Structures are given as structure tokens and as C-alpha cells.
XYZ file of C-alpha atoms in Angstrom:
97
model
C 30.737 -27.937 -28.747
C 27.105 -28.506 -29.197
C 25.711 -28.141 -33.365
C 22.601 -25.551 -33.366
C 20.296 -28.432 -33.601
C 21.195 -29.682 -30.337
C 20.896 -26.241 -28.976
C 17.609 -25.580 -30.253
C 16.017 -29.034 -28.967
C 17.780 -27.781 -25.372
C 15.685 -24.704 -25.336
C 11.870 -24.530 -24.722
C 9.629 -23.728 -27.337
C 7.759 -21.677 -24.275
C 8.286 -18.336 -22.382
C 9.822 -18.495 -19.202
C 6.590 -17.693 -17.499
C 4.068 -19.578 -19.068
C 6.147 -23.038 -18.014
C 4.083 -24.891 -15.034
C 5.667 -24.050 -11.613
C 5.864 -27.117 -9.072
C 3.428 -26.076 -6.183
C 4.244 -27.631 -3.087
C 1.408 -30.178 -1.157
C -0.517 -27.503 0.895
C -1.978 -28.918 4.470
C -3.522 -26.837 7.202
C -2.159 -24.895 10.003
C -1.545 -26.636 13.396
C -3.758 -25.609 15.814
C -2.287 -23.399 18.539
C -3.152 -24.582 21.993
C -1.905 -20.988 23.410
C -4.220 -18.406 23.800
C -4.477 -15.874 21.761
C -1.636 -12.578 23.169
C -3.797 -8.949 23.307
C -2.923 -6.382 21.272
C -0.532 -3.901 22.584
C -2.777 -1.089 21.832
C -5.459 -2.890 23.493
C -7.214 0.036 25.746
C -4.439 2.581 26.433
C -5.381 5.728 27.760
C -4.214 8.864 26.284
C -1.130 9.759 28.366
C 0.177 6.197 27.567
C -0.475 6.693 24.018
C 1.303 9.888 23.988
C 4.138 8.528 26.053
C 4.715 6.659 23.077
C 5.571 9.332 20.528
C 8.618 8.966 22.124
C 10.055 6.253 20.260
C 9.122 8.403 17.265
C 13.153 9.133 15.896
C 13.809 12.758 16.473
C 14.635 13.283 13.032
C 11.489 11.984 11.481
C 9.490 15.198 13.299
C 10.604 17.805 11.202
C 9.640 15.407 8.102
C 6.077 14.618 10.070
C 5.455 18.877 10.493
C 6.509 19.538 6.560
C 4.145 16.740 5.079
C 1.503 18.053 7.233
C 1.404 21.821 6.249
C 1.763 20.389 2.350
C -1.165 18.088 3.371
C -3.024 21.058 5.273
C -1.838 23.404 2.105
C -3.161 21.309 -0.464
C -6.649 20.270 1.437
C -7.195 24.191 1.644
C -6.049 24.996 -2.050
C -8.576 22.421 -3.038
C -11.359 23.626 -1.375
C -10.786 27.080 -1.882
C -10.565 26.069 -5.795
C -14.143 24.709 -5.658
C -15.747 27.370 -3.520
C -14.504 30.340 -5.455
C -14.016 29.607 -8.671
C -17.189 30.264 -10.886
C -15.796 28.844 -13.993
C -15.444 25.475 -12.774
C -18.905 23.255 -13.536
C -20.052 20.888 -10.459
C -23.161 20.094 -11.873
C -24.450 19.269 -15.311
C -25.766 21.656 -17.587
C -29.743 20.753 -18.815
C -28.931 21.128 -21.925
C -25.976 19.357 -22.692
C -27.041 15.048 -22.270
């Protein structure tokens, strides 16, 4: 159908991503006449906040109590690993610059 010539001179001599990209005209934003809606967590007290846990899916709590005892485990293991051991250096040593 086509000879390799013509095959050749239909491909670009350039990767796929280094060929220009056609950007369209960019203008500004229309102005919105509206004011501006308030947040939804704009001052709620603490009974409406915790009226809203729940929407929370009931199956996503026993996810939400494992990640945080892992979380709690790990913080702990951390700090217990800096406190106690004595082998582990947290400061420089004078004479090693």
C-alpha cells in the first residue's frame, strides 16, 4: 500500500511529547454578581458537629478505630525507641566533623 519512504515522511522525526500542544485563547473569569455562599462549617457548635459523624458509613468505623491504634502504636514505638535506646546517637559526637 504505501512504499517505506512514504511511511517514514508520514511519521515525525519527534517524540510524541515534545510536539507543541494547541493551547486554547485564555480570558478571565466572569464576575459573579452573587454573593459569596458561607461555608457549611461556618461556626457550628460541638453537638452539631458531632451530629454529623452520622453520615460517617457504618462500615468505615471499624477501619477509622484500626488505623488509629496502628497510628497510636507506631507514635509510641517511636518514641519509646528514642527515649530508651542508648545506642542510638541524637547528637553529634565532638570528635567526629
Amino acid at each position: 500500500m504505501f512504499s517505506r519512504t512514504a511511511v517514514r515522511a508520514m511519521q515525525s522525526s519527534r517524540p510524541l511529547f515534545m510536539q507543541p500542544t494547541h493551547v486554547a485563547a485564555m480570558r478571565q473569569t466572569a464576575r459573579r454578581m452573587s454573593p459569596v455562599p458561607k461555608e457549611e462549617q461556618g461556626a457550628h457548635t460541638v453537638s452539631q458537629r458531632l451530629r454529623q459523624l452520622k453520615k460517617i458509613p457504618a462500615e468505615l468505623i471499624p477501619l477509622g478505630v484500626v488505623l488509629s491504634i496502628a497510628i497510636g502504636a507506631a507514635i509510641f514505638s517511636m518514641g519509646r525507641k528514642l527515649v530508651v535506646d542508648k545506642n542510638l546517637r541524637l547528637k553529634r559526637q565532638a570528635g567526629n566533623e
